[in-house]
C-alpha cells in the first residue's frame, strides 16, 4: 500500500526527542556506563580548570549513579536569551554548554554540549543539586522533561560550592541496565592520573566496596604504582607534556626489569 509522501510526512523532532528516538546515535547503549562518564567528565573538567579538588561517585543499590564535586556549581541564573535557568538549559537542550570556546575551560573532556542532556534524555529520573552563592538549589527531571522547577532548598557557606547529579538510567534504552563496575573504576582511575592532586572516590553500595585514587605527582606516581617496586631503567621515568591552545597531552615511560 503506497502512502502519500508530502510535507505532512516530515517529522521535526525537538528538545531531547531525537535522543530518545535514536539513542545509539548519541551514546553507547550496551550499558549505561557512558552516561556515567558524561557526568564524571563535567566534574573532572572543573578539576582540570582548577576549580575542584574532589569528585565522589556513588553506585547506589538501585543501579542509579550519583556524581558529586566541589567545583563552582552549575550556573543557576537566568539565561539572557532563553529565559530559563542555565542549569535547566544545560540538562534539556542539546548543544548547550560552556565548552564550545576556551572562555570557561581551556581543556575539556566533553566538548559537544550533548553529554549531560543525553543523560537526562535516557534516564527515568535526574536530580541535580547545586551549591552556589551560599544557597542550595534543586531541580528534577523525568524522562527528559522537567518535573520540578529550580528552587532554593537550603543554605550553605559561600565557599561550599559544587554540583551533585543523581540519575536513574532507563533500562529500556540499554542491552543491560547494570553498570560495569570494572569499566567505571578504570575510567575513574584514569581521570585521577590526569588530574594531579585531585581526589576521586568510588563507593559501590551493591558490592559494599569503596576505592580512592589521588596521584599527587600524576603520571610519575602512576608509573611507580604500576611497576610495583621492580627496578626500573632509568631510575626515574621519562615524563613529558605538550600543550597547545585547545589540546594537551601528558606522557610517561619507564622500563621495569625482573619478575613480579
Coordinates of C-alpha atoms in Angstrom, one line a residue:
X1 CA 0.0 0.0 0.0
X2 CA 1.6 3.3 -1.1
X3 CA 1.4 6.3 1.1
X4 CA 1.5 9.9 0.0
X5 CA 4.9 11.4 0.6
X6 CA 4.4 15.2 1.1
X7 CA 5.1 17.9 3.7
X8 CA 2.8 16.2 6.2
X9 CA 5.1 13.2 6.3
X10 CA 8.1 15.2 7.5
X11 CA 8.7 15.0 11.3
X12 CA 10.6 17.6 13.2
X13 CA 12.0 16.3 16.5
X14 CA 12.6 19.0 19.1
X15 CA 14.2 19.1 22.6
X16 CA 15.6 15.7 23.6
X17 CA 13.2 13.6 21.5
X18 CA 15.9 12.9 18.9
X19 CA 18.0 11.2 21.6
X20 CA 15.1 9.1 22.8
X21 CA 14.2 8.0 19.3
X22 CA 17.7 7.1 18.2
X23 CA 19.9 6.8 21.4
X24 CA 22.6 4.8 19.6
X25 CA 23.5 8.0 17.6
X26 CA 24.4 9.7 20.9
X27 CA 25.8 7.1 23.3
X28 CA 26.9 3.5 23.8
X29 CA 23.7 1.6 24.5
X30 CA 25.2 -1.7 25.7
X31 CA 25.3 -0.4 29.3
X32 CA 24.7 3.0 30.9
X33 CA 28.4 3.4 31.7
X34 CA 28.8 6.1 29.0
X35 CA 26.1 8.1 30.7
X36 CA 28.1 8.0 33.9
X37 CA 31.3 9.0 32.1
X38 CA 29.5 12.1 30.7
X39 CA 28.6 13.3 34.2
X40 CA 32.0 12.4 35.5
X41 CA 33.6 14.4 32.7
X42 CA 31.8 17.5 33.8
X43 CA 33.2 17.3 37.3
X44 CA 36.7 16.4 36.1
X45 CA 36.6 19.4 33.7
X46 CA 36.0 21.6 36.8
X47 CA 39.1 20.0 38.3
X48 CA 41.2 20.5 35.2
X49 CA 40.2 24.1 35.2
X50 CA 41.4 24.4 38.8
X51 CA 38.0 24.8 40.4
X52 CA 37.5 21.4 42.1
X53 CA 39.7 19.2 44.3
X54 CA 37.3 16.2 44.9
X55 CA 34.9 14.1 42.9
X56 CA 32.8 11.4 44.6
X57 CA 31.0 8.8 42.6
X58 CA 28.3 6.5 44.3
X59 CA 26.8 3.5 42.6
X60 CA 23.6 3.0 44.6
X61 CA 21.9 -0.3 45.3
X62 CA 19.1 0.6 42.8
X63 CA 21.6 0.9 40.0
X64 CA 21.4 4.7 40.0
X65 CA 24.6 6.7 39.9
X66 CA 25.5 9.9 41.7
X67 CA 28.4 12.2 41.0
X68 CA 29.3 14.9 43.5
X69 CA 32.0 17.6 43.1
X70 CA 33.3 20.6 44.9
X71 CA 33.5 22.8 41.8
X72 CA 31.9 26.1 41.2
X73 CA 28.4 24.7 40.8
X74 CA 26.4 24.7 37.6
X75 CA 25.1 28.2 36.9
X76 CA 21.6 28.9 38.1
X77 CA 21.0 32.4 36.9
X78 CA 18.5 33.1 34.0
X79 CA 20.0 32.7 30.5
X80 CA 19.6 36.1 28.8
X81 CA 18.3 34.8 25.5
X82 CA 16.4 31.6 26.5
X83 CA 14.8 33.0 29.7
X84 CA 15.3 29.8 31.8
X85 CA 17.8 28.9 34.5
X86 CA 21.2 27.9 32.9
X87 CA 21.2 24.6 34.7
X88 CA 17.8 23.7 33.1
X89 CA 19.1 24.7 29.7
X90 CA 22.2 22.5 30.1
X91 CA 20.1 19.5 31.0
X92 CA 17.3 20.0 28.5
X93 CA 18.9 21.3 25.4
X94 CA 21.3 19.6 23.0
X95 CA 24.4 21.7 22.2
X96 CA 24.1 23.9 25.2
X97 CA 27.2 24.3 27.3
X98 CA 30.1 26.4 28.3
X99 CA 32.9 24.5 26.5
X100 CA 32.5 25.5 22.8
X101 CA 35.1 28.3 23.2
X102 CA 38.0 28.4 25.6
X103 CA 36.5 31.2 27.7
X104 CA 35.4 28.9 30.6
X105 CA 37.5 25.7 30.1
X106 CA 40.9 25.7 28.3
X107 CA 40.9 21.9 28.2
X108 CA 37.8 19.7 28.5
X109 CA 36.9 16.1 28.3
X110 CA 33.4 16.8 26.9
X111 CA 33.1 19.4 24.1
X112 CA 29.9 18.6 22.2
X113 CA 27.3 20.1 24.6
X114 CA 25.2 16.9 24.4
X115 CA 26.6 14.8 27.2
X116 CA 24.6 15.8 30.2
X117 CA 21.5 16.4 28.2
X118 CA 21.8 12.8 26.8
X119 CA 22.0 11.6 30.3
X120 CA 18.7 13.4 31.0
X121 CA 17.0 12.1 27.9
X122 CA 17.9 8.4 28.6
X123 CA 17.1 8.4 32.4
X124 CA 13.9 7.7 34.2
X125 CA 14.8 10.5 36.7
X126 CA 17.6 13.0 37.2
X127 CA 18.1 15.1 40.3
X128 CA 20.5 18.0 40.3
X129 CA 21.6 19.8 43.5
X130 CA 23.8 22.9 43.1
X131 CA 25.7 24.7 46.0
X132 CA 26.4 28.2 44.9
X133 CA 26.5 31.7 46.3
X134 CA 25.6 30.5 49.8
X135 CA 22.4 28.7 48.7
X136 CA 21.5 25.1 47.8
X137 CA 19.4 24.7 44.7
X138 CA 17.4 21.7 43.4
X139 CA 15.8 20.8 40.1
X140 CA 14.5 17.4 38.9
X141 CA 13.6 15.8 35.6
X142 CA 11.8 12.6 34.5
X143 CA 12.2 11.0 31.0
X144 CA 13.9 14.1 29.8
X145 CA 11.2 16.5 30.9
X146 CA 11.4 18.9 33.9
X147 CA 9.1 17.9 36.7
X148 CA 10.3 20.3 39.3
X149 CA 11.3 23.9 38.8
X150 CA 14.7 25.1 40.1
X151 CA 14.2 26.1 43.7
X152 CA 16.2 27.0 46.8
X153 CA 16.1 24.2 49.3
X154 CA 18.7 25.4 51.8
X155 CA 21.7 27.4 52.6
X156 CA 25.4 26.7 52.8
X157 CA 28.7 28.5 53.4
X158 CA 29.7 30.7 50.5
X159 CA 32.9 28.7 50.0
X160 CA 30.9 25.5 50.0
X161 CA 30.2 25.2 46.3
X162 CA 29.7 22.2 43.9
X163 CA 27.2 20.1 42.0
X164 CA 25.6 16.8 42.6
X165 CA 23.9 14.9 39.7
X166 CA 22.0 11.7 40.6
X167 CA 20.4 9.8 37.7
X168 CA 18.4 6.6 37.2
X169 CA 19.1 5.2 33.7
X170 CA 16.1 4.0 31.8
X171 CA 16.7 0.3 31.2
X172 CA 14.6 0.2 28.1
X173 CA 17.4 2.0 26.2
X174 CA 20.2 -0.4 27.1
X175 CA 21.1 -4.0 26.4
X176 CA 22.0 -4.4 30.1
X177 CA 20.7 -2.0 32.7
X178 CA 23.6 -2.6 35.0
X179 CA 26.8 -0.6 35.2
X180 CA 30.1 -2.4 34.6
X181 CA 32.0 -1.6 37.8
X182 CA 35.3 -2.7 36.3
X183 CA 34.9 -0.2 33.4
X184 CA 33.7 2.5 35.8
X185 CA 36.7 2.2 38.1
X186 CA 39.1 2.1 35.1
X187 CA 37.7 5.4 34.0
X188 CA 37.9 6.9 37.4
X189 CA 41.5 5.9 38.0
X190 CA 42.5 7.3 34.6
X191 CA 40.8 10.6 35.4
X192 CA 42.7 10.7 38.7
X193 CA 46.0 10.2 37.0
X194 CA 45.3 13.0 34.6
X195 CA 44.3 15.4 37.4
X196 CA 47.3 15.5 39.8
X197 CA 46.2 16.2 43.4
X198 CA 42.5 15.7 42.8
X199 CA 40.9 13.1 45.0
X200 CA 38.4 10.8 43.3
X201 CA 36.4 8.2 45.3
X202 CA 34.0 5.4 44.3
X203 CA 31.5 3.9 46.6
X204 CA 29.8 0.7 45.4
X205 CA 26.7 0.1 47.5
X206 CA 25.8 -3.0 45.6
X207 CA 29.1 -4.8 46.4
X208 CA 29.8 -2.8 49.6
X209 CA 33.2 -1.6 48.5
X210 CA 35.0 1.7 48.4
X211 CA 38.0 2.9 46.4
X212 CA 40.0 6.1 46.4
X213 CA 42.6 7.5 43.9
X214 CA 44.8 10.5 44.3
X215 CA 48.0 10.9 42.4
X216 CA 49.8 14.0 43.7
X217 CA 52.5 13.7 41.0
X218 CA 50.2 12.4 38.3
X219 CA 51.9 10.0 35.8
X220 CA 55.0 9.8 37.9
X221 CA 53.0 8.3 40.8
X222 CA 51.0 6.1 38.5
X223 CA 54.1 4.6 36.9
X224 CA 55.6 4.0 40.4
X225 CA 52.5 2.1 41.3
X226 CA 52.4 0.2 38.0
X227 CA 55.9 -1.2 38.4
X228 CA 55.2 -2.3 41.9
X229 CA 58.7 -1.9 43.3
X230 CA 60.6 -3.5 40.4
X231 CA 63.9 -1.9 39.4
X232 CA 63.5 0.5 36.5
X233 CA 65.6 1.9 33.8
X234 CA 66.2 4.7 34.1
X235 CA 65.6 5.0 37.8
X236 CA 63.2 7.9 37.3
X237 CA 60.7 7.7 34.4
X238 CA 60.7 9.8 31.3
X239 CA 57.9 12.4 31.8
X240 CA 56.8 15.0 29.3
X241 CA 53.9 17.1 28.2
X242 CA 52.8 19.4 25.4
X243 CA 50.0 21.9 25.4
X244 CA 48.5 23.8 22.6
X245 CA 45.8 26.4 22.7
X246 CA 42.9 23.9 23.0
X247 CA 44.6 20.5 23.4
X248 CA 47.2 19.0 25.6
X249 CA 49.0 15.7 26.2
X250 CA 51.0 14.2 29.1
X251 CA 53.1 11.2 28.6
X252 CA 55.4 9.0 30.7
X253 CA 57.6 5.9 30.1
X254 CA 59.8 3.6 32.0
X255 CA 61.2 0.1 31.7
X256 CA 60.8 -2.4 34.6
X257 CA 63.2 -5.3 34.9
X258 CA 62.8 -8.5 36.8
X259 CA 59.8 -10.7 37.7
X260 CA 56.9 -9.8 39.9

